[in-house]
GROMACS .gro file of C-alpha atoms in nm:
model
  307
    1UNK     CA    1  -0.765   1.043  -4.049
    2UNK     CA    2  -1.092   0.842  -3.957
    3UNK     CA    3  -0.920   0.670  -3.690
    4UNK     CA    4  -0.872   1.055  -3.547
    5UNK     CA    5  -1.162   1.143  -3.636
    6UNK     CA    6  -1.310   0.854  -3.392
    7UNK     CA    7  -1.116   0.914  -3.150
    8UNK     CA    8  -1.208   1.292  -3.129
    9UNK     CA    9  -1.570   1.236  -3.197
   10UNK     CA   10  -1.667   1.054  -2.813
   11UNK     CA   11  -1.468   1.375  -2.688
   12UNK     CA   12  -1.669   1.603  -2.850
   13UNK     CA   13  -2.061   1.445  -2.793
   14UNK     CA   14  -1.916   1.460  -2.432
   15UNK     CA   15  -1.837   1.834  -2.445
   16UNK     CA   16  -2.187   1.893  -2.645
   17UNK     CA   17  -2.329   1.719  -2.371
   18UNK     CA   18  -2.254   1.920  -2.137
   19UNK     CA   19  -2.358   2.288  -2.339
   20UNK     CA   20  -2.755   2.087  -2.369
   21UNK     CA   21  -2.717   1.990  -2.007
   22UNK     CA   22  -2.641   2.344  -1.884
   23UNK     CA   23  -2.957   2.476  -2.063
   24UNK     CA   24  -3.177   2.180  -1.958
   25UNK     CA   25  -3.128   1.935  -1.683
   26UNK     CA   26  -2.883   2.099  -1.484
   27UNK     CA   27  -2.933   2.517  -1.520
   28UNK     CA   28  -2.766   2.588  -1.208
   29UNK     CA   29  -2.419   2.752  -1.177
   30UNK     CA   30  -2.352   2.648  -0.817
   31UNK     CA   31  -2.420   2.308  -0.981
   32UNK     CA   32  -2.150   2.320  -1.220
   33UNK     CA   33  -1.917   2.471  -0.990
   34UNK     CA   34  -1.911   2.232  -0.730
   35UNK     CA   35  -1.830   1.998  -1.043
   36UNK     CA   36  -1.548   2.218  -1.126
   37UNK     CA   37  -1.403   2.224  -0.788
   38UNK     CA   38  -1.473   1.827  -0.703
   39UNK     CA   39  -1.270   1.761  -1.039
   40UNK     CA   40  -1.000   1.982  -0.996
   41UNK     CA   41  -0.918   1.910  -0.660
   42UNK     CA   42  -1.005   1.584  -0.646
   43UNK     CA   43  -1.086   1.336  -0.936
   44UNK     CA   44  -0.861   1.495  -1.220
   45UNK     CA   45  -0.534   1.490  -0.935
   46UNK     CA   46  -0.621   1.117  -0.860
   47UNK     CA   47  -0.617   1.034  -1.235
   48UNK     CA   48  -0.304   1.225  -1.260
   49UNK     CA   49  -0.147   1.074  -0.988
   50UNK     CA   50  -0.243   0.748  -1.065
   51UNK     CA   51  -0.143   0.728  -1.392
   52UNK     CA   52   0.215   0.873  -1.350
   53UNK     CA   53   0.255   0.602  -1.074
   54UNK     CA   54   0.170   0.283  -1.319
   55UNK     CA   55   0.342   0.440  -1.604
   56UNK     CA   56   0.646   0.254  -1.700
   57UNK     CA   57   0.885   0.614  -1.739
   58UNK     CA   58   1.159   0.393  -1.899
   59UNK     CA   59   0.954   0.254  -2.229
   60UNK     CA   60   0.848   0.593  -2.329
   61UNK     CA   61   1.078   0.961  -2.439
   62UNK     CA   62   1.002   1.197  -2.116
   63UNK     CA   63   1.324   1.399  -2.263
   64UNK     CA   64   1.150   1.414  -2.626
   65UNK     CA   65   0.816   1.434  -2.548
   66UNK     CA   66   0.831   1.641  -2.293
   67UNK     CA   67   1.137   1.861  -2.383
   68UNK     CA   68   0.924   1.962  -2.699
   69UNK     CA   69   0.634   2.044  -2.551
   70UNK     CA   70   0.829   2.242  -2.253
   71UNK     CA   71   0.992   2.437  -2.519
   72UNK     CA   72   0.699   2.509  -2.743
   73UNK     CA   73   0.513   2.637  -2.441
   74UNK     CA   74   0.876   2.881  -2.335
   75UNK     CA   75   0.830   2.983  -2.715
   76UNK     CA   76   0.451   3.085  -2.702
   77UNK     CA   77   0.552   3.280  -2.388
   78UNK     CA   78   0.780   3.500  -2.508
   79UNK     CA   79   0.628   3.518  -2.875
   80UNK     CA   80   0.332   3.673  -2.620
   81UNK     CA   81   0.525   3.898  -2.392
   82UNK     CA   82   0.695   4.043  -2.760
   83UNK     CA   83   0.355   4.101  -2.849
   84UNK     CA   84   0.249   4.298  -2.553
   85UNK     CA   85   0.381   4.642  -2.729
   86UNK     CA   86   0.190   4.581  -3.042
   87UNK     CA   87  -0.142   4.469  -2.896
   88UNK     CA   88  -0.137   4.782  -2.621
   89UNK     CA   89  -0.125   4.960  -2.977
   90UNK     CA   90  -0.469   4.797  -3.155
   91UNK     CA   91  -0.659   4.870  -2.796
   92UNK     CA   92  -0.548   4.558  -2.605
   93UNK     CA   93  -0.548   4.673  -2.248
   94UNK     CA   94  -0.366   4.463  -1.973
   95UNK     CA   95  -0.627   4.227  -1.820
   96UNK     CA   96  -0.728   4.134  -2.177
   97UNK     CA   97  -0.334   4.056  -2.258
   98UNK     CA   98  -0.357   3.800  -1.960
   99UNK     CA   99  -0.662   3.656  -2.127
  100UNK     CA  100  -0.494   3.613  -2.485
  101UNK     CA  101  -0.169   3.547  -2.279
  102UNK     CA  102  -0.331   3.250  -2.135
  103UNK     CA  103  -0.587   3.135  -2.430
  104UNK     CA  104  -0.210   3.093  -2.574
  105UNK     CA  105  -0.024   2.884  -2.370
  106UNK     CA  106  -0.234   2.699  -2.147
  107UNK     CA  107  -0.429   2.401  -2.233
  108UNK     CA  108  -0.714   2.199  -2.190
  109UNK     CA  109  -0.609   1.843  -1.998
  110UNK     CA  110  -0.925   1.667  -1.987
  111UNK     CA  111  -0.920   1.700  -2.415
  112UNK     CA  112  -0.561   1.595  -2.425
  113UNK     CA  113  -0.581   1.276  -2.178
  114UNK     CA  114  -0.929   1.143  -2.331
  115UNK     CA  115  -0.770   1.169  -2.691
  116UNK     CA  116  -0.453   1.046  -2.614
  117UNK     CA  117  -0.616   0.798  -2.477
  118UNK     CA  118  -0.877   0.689  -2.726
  119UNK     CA  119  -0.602   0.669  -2.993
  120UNK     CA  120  -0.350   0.477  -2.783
  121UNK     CA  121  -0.472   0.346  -2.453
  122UNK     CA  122  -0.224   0.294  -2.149
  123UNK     CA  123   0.073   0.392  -2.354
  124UNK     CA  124  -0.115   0.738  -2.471
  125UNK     CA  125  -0.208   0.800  -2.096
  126UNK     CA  126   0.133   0.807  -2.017
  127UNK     CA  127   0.288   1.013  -2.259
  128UNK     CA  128   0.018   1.247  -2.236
  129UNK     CA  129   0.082   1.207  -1.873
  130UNK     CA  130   0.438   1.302  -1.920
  131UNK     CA  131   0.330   1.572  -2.134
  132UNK     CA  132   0.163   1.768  -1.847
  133UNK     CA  133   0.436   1.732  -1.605
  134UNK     CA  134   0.652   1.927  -1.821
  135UNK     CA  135   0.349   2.180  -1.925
  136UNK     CA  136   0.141   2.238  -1.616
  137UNK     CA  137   0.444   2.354  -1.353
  138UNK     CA  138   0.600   2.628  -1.615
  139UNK     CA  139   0.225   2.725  -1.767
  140UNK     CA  140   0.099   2.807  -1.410
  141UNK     CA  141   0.433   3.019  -1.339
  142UNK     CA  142   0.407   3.215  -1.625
  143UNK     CA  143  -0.028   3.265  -1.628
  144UNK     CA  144   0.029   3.388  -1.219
  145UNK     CA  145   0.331   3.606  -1.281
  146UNK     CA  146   0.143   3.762  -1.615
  147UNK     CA  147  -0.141   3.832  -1.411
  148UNK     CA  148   0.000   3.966  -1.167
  149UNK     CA  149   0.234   4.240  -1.364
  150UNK     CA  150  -0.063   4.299  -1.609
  151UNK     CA  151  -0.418   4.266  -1.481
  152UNK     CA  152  -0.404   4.361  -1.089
  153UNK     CA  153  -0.454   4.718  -1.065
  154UNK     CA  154  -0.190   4.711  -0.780
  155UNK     CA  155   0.072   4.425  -0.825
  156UNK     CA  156   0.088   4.131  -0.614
  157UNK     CA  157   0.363   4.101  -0.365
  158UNK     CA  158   0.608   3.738  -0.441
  159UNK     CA  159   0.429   3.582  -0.158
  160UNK     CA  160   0.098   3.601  -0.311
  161UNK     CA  161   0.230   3.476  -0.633
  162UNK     CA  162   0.418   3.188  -0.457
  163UNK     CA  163   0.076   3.060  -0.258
  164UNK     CA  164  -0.153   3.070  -0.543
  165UNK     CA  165   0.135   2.817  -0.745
  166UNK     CA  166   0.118   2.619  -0.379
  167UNK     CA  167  -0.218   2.574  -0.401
  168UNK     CA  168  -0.238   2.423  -0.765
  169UNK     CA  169  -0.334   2.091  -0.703
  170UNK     CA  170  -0.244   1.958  -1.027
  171UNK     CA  171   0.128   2.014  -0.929
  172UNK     CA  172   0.109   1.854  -0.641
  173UNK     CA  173  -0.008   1.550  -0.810
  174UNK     CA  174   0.306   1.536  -1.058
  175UNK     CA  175   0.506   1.591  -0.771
  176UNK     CA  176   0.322   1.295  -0.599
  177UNK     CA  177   0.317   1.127  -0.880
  178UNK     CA  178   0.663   1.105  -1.004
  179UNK     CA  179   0.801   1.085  -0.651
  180UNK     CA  180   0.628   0.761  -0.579
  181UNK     CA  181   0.712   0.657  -0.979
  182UNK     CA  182   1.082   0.713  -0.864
  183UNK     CA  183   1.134   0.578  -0.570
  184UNK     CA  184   0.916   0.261  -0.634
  185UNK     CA  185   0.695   0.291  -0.320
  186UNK     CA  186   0.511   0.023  -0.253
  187UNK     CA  187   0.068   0.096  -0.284
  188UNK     CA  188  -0.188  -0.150  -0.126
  189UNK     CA  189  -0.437  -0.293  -0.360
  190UNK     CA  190  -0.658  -0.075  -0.174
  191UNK     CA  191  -0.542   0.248  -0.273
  192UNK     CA  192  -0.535   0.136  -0.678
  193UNK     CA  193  -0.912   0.041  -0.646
  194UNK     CA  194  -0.997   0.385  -0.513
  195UNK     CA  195  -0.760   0.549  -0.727
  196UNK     CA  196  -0.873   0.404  -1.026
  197UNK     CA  197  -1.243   0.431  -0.996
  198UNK     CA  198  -1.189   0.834  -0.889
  199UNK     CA  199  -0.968   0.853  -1.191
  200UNK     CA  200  -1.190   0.681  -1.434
  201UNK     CA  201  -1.439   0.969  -1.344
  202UNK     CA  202  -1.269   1.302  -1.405
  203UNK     CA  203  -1.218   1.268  -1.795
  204UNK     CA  204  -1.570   1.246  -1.859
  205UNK     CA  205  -1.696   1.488  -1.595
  206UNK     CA  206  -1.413   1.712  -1.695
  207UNK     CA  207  -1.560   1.729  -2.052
  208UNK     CA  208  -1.937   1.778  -1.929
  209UNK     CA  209  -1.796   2.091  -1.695
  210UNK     CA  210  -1.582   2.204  -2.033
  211UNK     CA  211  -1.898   2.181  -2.235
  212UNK     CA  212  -2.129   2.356  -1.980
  213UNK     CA  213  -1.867   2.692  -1.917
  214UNK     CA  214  -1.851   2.715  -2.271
  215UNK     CA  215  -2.005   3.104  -2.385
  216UNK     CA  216  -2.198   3.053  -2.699
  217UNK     CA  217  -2.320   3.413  -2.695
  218UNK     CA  218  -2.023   3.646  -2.873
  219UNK     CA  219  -1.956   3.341  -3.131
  220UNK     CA  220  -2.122   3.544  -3.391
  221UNK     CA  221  -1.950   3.870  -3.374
  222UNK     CA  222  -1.578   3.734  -3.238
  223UNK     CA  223  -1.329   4.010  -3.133
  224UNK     CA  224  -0.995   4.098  -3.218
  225UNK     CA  225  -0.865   3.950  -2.925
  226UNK     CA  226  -1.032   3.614  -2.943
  227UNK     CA  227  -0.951   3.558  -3.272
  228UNK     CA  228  -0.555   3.610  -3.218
  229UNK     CA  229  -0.545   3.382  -2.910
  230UNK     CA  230  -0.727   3.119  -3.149
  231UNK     CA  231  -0.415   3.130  -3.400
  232UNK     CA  232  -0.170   3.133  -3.161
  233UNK     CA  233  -0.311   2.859  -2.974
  234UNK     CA  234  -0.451   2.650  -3.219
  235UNK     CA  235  -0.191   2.749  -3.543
  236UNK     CA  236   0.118   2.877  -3.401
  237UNK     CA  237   0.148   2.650  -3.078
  238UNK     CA  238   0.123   2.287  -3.305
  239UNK     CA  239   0.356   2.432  -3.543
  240UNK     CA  240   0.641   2.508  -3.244
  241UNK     CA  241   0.552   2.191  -3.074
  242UNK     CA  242   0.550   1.930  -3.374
  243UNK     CA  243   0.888   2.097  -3.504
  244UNK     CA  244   1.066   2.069  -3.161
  245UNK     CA  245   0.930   1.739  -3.195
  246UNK     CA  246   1.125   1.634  -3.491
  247UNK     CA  247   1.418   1.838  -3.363
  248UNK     CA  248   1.419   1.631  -3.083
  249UNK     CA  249   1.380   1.254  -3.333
  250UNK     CA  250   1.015   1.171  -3.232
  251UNK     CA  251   0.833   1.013  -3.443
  252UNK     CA  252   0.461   0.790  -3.451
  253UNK     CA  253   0.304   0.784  -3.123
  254UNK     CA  254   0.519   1.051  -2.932
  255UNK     CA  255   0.502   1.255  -3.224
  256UNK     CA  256   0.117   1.237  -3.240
  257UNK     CA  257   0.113   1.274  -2.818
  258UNK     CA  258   0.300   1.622  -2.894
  259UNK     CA  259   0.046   1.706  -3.179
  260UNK     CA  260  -0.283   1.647  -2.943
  261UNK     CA  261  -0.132   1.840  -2.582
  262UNK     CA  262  -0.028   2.142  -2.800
  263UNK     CA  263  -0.349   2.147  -3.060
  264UNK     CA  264  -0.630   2.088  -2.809
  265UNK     CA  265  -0.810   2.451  -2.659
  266UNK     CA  266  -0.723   2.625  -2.362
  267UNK     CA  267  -0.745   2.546  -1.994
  268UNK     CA  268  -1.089   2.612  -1.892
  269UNK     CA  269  -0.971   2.643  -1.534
  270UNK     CA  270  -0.796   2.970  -1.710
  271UNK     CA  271  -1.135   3.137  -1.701
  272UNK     CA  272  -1.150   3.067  -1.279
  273UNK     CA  273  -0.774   3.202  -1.273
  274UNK     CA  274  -0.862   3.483  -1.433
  275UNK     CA  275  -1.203   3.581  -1.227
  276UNK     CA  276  -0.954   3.552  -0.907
  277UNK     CA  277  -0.700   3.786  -1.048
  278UNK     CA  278  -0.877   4.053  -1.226
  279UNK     CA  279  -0.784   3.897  -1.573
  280UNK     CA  280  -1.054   3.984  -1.888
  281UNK     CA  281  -1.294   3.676  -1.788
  282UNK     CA  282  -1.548   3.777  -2.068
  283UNK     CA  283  -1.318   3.791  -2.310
  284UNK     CA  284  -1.086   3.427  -2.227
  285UNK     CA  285  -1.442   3.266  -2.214
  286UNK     CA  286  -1.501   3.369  -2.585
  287UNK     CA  287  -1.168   3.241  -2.648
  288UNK     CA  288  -1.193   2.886  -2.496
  289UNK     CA  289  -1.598   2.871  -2.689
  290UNK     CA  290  -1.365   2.984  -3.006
  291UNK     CA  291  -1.088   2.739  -2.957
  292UNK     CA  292  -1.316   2.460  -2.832
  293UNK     CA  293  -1.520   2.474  -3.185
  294UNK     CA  294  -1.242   2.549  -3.394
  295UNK     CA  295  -1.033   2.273  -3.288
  296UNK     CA  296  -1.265   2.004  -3.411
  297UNK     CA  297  -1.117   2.103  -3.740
  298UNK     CA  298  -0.786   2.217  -3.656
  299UNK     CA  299  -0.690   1.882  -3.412
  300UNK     CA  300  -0.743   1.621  -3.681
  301UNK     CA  301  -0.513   1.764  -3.912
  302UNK     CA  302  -0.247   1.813  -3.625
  303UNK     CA  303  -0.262   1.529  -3.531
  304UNK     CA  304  -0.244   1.371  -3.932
  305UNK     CA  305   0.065   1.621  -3.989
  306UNK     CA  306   0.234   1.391  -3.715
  307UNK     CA  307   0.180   1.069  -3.845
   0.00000   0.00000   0.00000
């Protein structure tokens, strides 16, 4: 547990870092969002990119790791979409469904990666890595499509579903990734240097961003909503994952890889998804402050339950 503990701990300042910067140095939005957009479009796909291409595929379980992690994610889906009837029942309207939908199921990379990373170096980086190839493809299918059916007011034609999953840069980079992985192409020295200093960046800009679109306002007086996508993120969603997990014979560091992608908070690029598509924006920030502050208890203890 102190091991975890350290390993969590640089994670956290970084995120903390970023809440005092927001309401010092750097007060800004249109400061923080060209952060946002520079890392998801640019650093954070490099570092993805990058890492699947170095990772050695053969020394680590993609079918385990990421089989249990596909899974738990399919689960948390359609424990959601049973849901739906029972929530529309206790005042949950449809854009806020989208926002517990997604506080649910989606989850927070730049958390995952630094962790995973912290705890087990190279090796961590590429499970992890092999973690979101399996997560970030079927997450983004499912958060668009829920939108769409539940939060436009008029519902988006299959083309307009299709381009906004086209323009997710994050699956272009496993695509990328694992294409040039495959087929062994051959990169110039040139192209690791720049890879791996643009890399190198996103984790800890990532964090700062996470820590400055946190919403510390409605912490005191949490709603109904926020506190279910909480459990099912940061209860239910460990519980699914770390069973399939044994289910599928992992054990030590794949089992604890599984433990950090499906314990750590929600994506906080949900919140921008869900300001494009008319999705309960308010209401998912609460949930990734919630999640964020929570999981400093809830991740250690995932994580321990795996070793």
């Amino acid at each position: 547990m102190p091991v975890v503990i350290a390993a969590l701990l640089p994670v956290f300042i970084l995120i903390v870092l970023g809440v005092v910067l927001k309401r010092s140095l750097m007060r800004l939005d249109t400061q923080w969002h060209g952060l946002e957009r520079l890392t998801y479009f640019v650093l954070f796909p490099m570092l993805l990119i990058q890492t699947l291409v170095k990772a050695d595929l053969s020394k680590v379980p993609v079918a385990g790791v990421g089989g249990a992690l596909l899974l738990a994610a399919l689960a948390m889906s359609l424990l959601c979409l049973a849901l739906r009837p029972a929530l529309s029942r206790l005042g949950v309207d449809g854009p806020a469904f989208t926002s517990i939908f997604q506080g649910a199921t989606r989850w927070q990379t730049f958390v995952a990666l630094s962790i995973a990373a912290n705890l087990f170096g190279d090796v961590g980086l590429a499970l992890a890595s092999v973690a979101m190839v399996a997560i970030i493809p079927l997450v983004n299918v499912f958060s668009v499509s829920v939108l769409a059916r539940y939060a436009s007011p008029e519902r988006q034609s299959a083309r307009a579903i299709v381009m906004t999953l086209v323009r997710n840069p994050l699956i272009w980079a496993c695509i990328i990734g694992l294409s040039v992985n495959v087929s062994h192409l051959p990169l110039p020295r040139l192209w690791h240097e720049v890879a791996d200093a643009l890399g190198s960046s996103s984790l800890a800009i990532g964090l700062l961003v996470t820590g400055a679109g946190l919403h510390l306002e409605g912490l005191l007086r949490p709603s109904a909503g926020a506190a279910i996508g909480v459990v099912l993120k940061l209860v239910l969603m460990p519980a699914f994952a770390l069973g399939l997990g044994v289910w599928f014979g992992l054990s030590g560091n794949s089992l604890a890889i599984v433990a950090i992608c499906s314990a750590v908070p929600t994506s906080s690029s949900a919140y921008v998804l869900a300001r494009q598509m008319g999705g309960d924006a308010p209401l998912l920030a609460q949930i990734i402050t919630l999640q964020t502050i929570c999981a400093a208890i809830t991740m250690p203890v995932a994580i321990a339950l795996a070793a």
